[in-house]
mmCIF file of C-alpha atoms in Angstrom:
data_model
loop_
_atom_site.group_PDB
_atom_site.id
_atom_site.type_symbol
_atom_site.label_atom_id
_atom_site.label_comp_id
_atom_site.label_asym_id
_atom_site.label_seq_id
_atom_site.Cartn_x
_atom_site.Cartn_y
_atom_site.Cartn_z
ATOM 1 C CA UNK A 1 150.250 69.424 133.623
ATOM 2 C CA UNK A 2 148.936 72.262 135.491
ATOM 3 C CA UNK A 3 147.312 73.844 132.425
ATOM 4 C CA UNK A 4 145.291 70.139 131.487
ATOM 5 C CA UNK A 5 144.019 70.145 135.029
ATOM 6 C CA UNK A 6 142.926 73.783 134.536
ATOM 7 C CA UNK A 7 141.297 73.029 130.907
ATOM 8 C CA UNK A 8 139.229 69.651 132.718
ATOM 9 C CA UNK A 9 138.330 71.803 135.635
ATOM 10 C CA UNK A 10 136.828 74.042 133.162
ATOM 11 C CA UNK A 11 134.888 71.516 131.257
ATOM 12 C CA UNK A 12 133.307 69.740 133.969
ATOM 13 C CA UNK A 13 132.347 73.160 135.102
ATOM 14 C CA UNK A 14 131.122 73.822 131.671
ATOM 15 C CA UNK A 15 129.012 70.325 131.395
ATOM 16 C CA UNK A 16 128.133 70.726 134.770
ATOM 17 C CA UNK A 17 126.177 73.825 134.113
ATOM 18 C CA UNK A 18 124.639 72.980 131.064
ATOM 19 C CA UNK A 19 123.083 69.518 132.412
ATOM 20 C CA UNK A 20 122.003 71.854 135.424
ATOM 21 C CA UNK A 21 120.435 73.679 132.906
ATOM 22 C CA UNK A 22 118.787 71.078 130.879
ATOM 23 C CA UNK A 23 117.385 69.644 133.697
ATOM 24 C CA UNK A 24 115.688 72.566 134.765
ATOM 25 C CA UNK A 25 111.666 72.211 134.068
ATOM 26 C CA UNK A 26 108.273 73.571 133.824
ATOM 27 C CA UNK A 27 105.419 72.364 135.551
ATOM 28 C CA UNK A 28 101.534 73.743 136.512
ATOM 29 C CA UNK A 29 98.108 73.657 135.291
ATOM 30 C CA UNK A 30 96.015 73.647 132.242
ATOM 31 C CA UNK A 31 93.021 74.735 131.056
ATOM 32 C CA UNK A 32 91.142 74.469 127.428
ATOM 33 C CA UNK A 33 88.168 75.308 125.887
ATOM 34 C CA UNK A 34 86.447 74.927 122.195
ATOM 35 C CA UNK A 35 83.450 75.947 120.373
ATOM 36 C CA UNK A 36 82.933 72.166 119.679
ATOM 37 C CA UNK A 37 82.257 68.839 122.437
ATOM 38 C CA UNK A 38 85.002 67.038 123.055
ATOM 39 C CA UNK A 39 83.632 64.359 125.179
ATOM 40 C CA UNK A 40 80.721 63.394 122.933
ATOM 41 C CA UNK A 41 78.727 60.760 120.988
ATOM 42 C CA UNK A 42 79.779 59.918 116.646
ATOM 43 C CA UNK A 43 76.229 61.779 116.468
ATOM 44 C CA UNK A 44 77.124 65.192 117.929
ATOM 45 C CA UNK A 45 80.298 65.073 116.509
ATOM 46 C CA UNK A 46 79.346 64.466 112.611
ATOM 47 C CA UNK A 47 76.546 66.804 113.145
ATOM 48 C CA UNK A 48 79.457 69.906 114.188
ATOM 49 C CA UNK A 49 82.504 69.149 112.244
ATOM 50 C CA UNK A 50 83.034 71.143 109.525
ATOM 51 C CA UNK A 51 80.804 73.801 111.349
ATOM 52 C CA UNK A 52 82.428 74.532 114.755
ATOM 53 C CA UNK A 53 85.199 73.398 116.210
ATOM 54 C CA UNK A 54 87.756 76.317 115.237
ATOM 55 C CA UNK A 55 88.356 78.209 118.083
ATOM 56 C CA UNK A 56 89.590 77.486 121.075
ATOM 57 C CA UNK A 57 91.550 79.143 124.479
ATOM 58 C CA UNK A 58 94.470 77.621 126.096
ATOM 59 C CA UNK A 59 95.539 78.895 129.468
ATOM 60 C CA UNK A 60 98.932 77.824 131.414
ATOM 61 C CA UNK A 61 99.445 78.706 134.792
ATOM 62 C CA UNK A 62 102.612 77.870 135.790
ATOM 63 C CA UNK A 63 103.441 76.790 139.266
ATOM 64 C CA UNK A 64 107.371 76.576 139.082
ATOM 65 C CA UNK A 65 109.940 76.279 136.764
ATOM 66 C CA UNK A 66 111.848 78.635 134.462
ATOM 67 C CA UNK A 67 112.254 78.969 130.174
ATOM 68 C CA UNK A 68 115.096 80.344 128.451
ATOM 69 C CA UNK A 69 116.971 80.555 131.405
ATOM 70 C CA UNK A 70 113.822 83.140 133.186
ATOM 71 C CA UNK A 71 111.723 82.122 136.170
ATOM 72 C CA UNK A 72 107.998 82.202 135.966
ATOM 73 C CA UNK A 73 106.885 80.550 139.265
ATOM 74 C CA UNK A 74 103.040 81.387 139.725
ATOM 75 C CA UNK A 75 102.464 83.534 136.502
ATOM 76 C CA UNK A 76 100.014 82.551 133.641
ATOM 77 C CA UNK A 77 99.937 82.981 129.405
ATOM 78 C CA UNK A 78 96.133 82.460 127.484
ATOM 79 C CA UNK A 79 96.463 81.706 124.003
ATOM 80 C CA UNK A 80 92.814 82.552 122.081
ATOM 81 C CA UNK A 81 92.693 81.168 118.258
ATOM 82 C CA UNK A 82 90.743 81.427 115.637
ATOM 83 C CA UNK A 83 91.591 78.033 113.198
ATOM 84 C CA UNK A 84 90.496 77.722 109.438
ATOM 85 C CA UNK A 85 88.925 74.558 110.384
ATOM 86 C CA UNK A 86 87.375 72.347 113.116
ATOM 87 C CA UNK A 87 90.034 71.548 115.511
ATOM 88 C CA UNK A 88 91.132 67.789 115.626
ATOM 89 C CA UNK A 89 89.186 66.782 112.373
ATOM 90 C CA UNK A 90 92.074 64.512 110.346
ATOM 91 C CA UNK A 91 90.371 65.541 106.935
ATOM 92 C CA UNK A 92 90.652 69.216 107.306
ATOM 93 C CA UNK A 93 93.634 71.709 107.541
ATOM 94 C CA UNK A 94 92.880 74.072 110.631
ATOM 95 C CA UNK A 95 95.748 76.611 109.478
ATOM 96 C CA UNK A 96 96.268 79.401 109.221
ATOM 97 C CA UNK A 97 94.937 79.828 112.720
ATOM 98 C CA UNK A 98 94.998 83.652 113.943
ATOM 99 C CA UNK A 99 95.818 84.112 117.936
ATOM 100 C CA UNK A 100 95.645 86.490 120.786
ATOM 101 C CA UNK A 101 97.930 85.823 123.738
ATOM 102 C CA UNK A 102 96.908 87.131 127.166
ATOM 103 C CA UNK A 103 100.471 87.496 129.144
ATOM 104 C CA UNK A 104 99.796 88.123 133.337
ATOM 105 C CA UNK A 105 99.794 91.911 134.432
ATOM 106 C CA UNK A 106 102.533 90.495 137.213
ATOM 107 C CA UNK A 107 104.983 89.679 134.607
ATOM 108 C CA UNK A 108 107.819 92.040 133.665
ATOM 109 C CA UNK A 109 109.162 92.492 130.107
ATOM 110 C CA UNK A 110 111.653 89.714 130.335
ATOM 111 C CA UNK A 111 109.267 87.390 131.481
ATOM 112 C CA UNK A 112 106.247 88.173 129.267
ATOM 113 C CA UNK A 113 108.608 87.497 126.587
ATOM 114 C CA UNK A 114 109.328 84.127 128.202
ATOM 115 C CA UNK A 115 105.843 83.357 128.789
ATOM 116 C CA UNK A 116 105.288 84.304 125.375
ATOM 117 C CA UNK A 117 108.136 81.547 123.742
ATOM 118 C CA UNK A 118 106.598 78.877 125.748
ATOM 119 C CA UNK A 119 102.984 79.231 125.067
ATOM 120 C CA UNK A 120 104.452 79.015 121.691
ATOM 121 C CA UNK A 121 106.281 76.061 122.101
ATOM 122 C CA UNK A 122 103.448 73.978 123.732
ATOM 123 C CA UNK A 123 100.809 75.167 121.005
ATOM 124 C CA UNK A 124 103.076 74.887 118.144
ATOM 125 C CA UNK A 125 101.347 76.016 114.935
ATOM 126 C CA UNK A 126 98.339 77.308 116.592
ATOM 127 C CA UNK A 127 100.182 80.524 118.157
ATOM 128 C CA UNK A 128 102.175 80.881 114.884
ATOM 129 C CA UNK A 129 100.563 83.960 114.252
ATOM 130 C CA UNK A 130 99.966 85.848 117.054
ATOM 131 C CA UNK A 131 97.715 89.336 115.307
ATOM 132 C CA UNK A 132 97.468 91.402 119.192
ATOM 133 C CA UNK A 133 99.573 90.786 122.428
ATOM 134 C CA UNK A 134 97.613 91.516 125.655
ATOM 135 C CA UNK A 135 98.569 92.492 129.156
ATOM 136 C CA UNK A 136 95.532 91.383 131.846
ATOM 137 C CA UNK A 137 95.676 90.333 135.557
ATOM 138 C CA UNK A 138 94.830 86.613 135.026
ATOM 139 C CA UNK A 139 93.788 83.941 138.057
ATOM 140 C CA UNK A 140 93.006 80.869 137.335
ATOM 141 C CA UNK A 141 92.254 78.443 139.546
ATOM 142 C CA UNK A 142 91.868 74.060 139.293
ATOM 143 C CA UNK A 143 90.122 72.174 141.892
ATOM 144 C CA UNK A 144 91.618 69.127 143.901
ATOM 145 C CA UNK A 145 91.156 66.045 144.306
ATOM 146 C CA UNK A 146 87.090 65.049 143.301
ATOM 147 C CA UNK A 147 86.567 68.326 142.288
ATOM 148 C CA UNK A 148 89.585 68.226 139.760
ATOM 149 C CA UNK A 149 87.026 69.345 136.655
ATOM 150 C CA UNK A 150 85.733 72.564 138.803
ATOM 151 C CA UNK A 151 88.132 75.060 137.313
ATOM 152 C CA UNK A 152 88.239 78.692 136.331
ATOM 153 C CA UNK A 153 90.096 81.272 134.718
ATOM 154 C CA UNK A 154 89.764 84.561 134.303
ATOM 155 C CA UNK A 155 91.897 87.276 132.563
ATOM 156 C CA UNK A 156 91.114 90.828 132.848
ATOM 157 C CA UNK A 157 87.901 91.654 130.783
ATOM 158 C CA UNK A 158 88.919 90.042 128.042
ATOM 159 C CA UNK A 159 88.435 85.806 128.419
ATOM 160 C CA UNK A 160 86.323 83.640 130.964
ATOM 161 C CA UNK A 161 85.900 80.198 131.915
ATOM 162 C CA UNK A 162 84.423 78.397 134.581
ATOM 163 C CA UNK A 163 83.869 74.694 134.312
ATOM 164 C CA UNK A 164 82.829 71.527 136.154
ATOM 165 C CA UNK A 165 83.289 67.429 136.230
ATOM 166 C CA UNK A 166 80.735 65.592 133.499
ATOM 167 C CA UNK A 167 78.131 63.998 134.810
ATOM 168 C CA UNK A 168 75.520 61.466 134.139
ATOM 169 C CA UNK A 169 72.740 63.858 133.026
ATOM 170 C CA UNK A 170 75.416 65.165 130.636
ATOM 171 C CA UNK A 171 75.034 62.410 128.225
ATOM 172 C CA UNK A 172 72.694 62.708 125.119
ATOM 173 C CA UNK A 173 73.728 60.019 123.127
ATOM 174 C CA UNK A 174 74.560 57.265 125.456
ATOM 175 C CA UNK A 175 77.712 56.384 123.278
ATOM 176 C CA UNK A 176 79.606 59.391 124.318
ATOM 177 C CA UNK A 177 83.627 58.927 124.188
ATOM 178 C CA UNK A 178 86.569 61.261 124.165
ATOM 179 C CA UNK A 179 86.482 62.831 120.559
ATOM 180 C CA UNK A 180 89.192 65.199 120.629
ATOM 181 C CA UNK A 181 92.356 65.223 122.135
ATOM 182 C CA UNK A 182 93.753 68.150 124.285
ATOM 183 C CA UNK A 183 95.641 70.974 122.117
ATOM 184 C CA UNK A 184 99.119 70.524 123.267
ATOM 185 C CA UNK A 185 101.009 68.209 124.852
ATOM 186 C CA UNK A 186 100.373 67.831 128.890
ATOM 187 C CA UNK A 187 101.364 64.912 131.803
ATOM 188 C CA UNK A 188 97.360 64.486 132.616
ATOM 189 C CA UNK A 189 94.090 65.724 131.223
ATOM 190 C CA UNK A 190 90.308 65.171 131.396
ATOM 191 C CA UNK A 191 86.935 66.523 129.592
ATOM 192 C CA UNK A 192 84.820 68.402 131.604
ATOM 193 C CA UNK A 193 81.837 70.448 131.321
ATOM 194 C CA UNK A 194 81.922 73.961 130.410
ATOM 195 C CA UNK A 195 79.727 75.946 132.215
ATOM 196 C CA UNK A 196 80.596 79.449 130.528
ATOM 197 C CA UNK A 197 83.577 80.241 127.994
ATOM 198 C CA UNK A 198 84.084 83.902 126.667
ATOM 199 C CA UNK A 199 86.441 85.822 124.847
ATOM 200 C CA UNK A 200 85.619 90.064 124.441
ATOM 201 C CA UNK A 201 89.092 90.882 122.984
ATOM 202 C CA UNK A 202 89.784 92.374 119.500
ATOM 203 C CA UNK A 203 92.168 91.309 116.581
ATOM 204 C CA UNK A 204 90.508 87.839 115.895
ATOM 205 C CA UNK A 205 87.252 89.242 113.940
ATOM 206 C CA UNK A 206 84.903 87.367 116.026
ATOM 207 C CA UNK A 207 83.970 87.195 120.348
ATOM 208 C CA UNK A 208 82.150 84.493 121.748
ATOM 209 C CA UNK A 209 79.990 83.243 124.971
ATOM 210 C CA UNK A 210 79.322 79.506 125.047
ATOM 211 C CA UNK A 211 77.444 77.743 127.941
ATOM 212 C CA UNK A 212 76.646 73.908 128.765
ATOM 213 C CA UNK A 213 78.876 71.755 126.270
ATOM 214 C CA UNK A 214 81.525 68.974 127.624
ATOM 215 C CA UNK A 215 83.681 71.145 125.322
ATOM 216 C CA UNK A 216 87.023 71.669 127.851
ATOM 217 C CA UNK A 217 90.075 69.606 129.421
ATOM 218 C CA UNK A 218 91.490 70.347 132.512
ATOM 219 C CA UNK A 219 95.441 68.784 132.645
ATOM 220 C CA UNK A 220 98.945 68.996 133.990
ATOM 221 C CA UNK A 221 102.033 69.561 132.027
ATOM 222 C CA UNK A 222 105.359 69.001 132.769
ATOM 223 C CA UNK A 223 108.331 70.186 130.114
ATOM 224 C CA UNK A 224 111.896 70.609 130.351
ATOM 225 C CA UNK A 225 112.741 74.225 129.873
ATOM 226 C CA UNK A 226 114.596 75.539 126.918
ATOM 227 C CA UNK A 227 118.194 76.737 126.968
ATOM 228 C CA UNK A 228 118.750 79.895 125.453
ATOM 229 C CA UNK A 229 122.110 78.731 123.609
ATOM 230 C CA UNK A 230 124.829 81.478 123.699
#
């Protein structure tokens, strides 16, 4: 009798810890850019699909919340890619894409190999092929409230951003719509207006600087953290 109550005790324990662990979660901010409008009219669109559209840089920073078991409260991951085609066309394959991750100067080995697994994870396919690994300081920084589209990131010398919210003297079509839809999953996300978007870093074949195009989201995301099974 005693040893049943001893082998229950242990599997509530046991269950116990692995629904504490399932239920841990991620959680912070988002930031994306492309080469290509995403809030636009069929006109804009048609006239740079096929053209632009295939590259694009992802940032995370993540407010609290752990993955694969390792905290990462207020550190951030930038994914840069290069695609083989524009991004969110249905009639063209964008892979193989070729990436860059950025991993925060703060974080130590454990953790950039963390942050590394879940920029993975949220991107999928895009960060399949990471060519060159990165260490930068990286701040990035999303506005509140009204000023939820005035965001900006930047990591070490090698990516920028700085955006703002769309606004009426944006429009060129008058017909303009969400296009594209964000690169990963996330809880919230709008376009906005990017104001400046560079990358300066090696291993992709190609740096850019792009001004004035509703080419970015801003967002939230929200994921349950992997377990590390054992």
């Amino acid at each position: 009798m005693t040893r049943l109550k001893t082998l229950a005790w242990i599997c509530c324990l046991t269950l116990a810890t692995v629904t504490a662990g399932l239920a841990a979660g991620i959680s912070g901010d988002y930031l994306e850019t492309r080469n290509a409008d995403v809030y636009t009219g069929y006109c804009v669109a048609n006239s740079e699909v096929g053209l632009v559209g295939d590259q694009a840089i992802m940032a995370w920073h993540i407010k609290e919340g752990s993955w694969n078991g390792v905290q990462l409260d207020g550190l951030s991951v930038v994914g840069v890619t290069k695609a083989s085609a524009t991004l969110g066309d249905p009639f063209a394959n964008p892979y193989p894409a070729r990436s860059v991750l950025i991993v925060d100067t703060r974080a130590n080995a454990e953790q950039r190999l963390a942050l590394r697994e879940f920029a993975q994870s949220m991107a999928q396919d895009l960060l399949k092929d990471i060519v060159k690994v990165e260490v930068a300081p990286i701040q990035m920084e999303i506005g509140k409230g009204e000023n939820h589209g005035s965001a900006k990131l930047e990591a070490g010398t090698l990516a920028r951003i700085q955006t703002r919210c769309i606004g009426g003297k944006d429009h060129l079509c008058g017909n303009e719509a969400l296009y594209y839809q964000p690169l990963t999953s996330l809880a919230h996300a709008m376009p906005v207006f990017t104001l400046n978007d560079e990358f300066k870093g090696g291993g992709l074949g190609v740096n850019w600087r792009i001004n004035n195009k509703s080419s970015a989201f801003v967002g939230t995301f929200s994921q349950e953290g992997a377990i590390a099974m054992k």
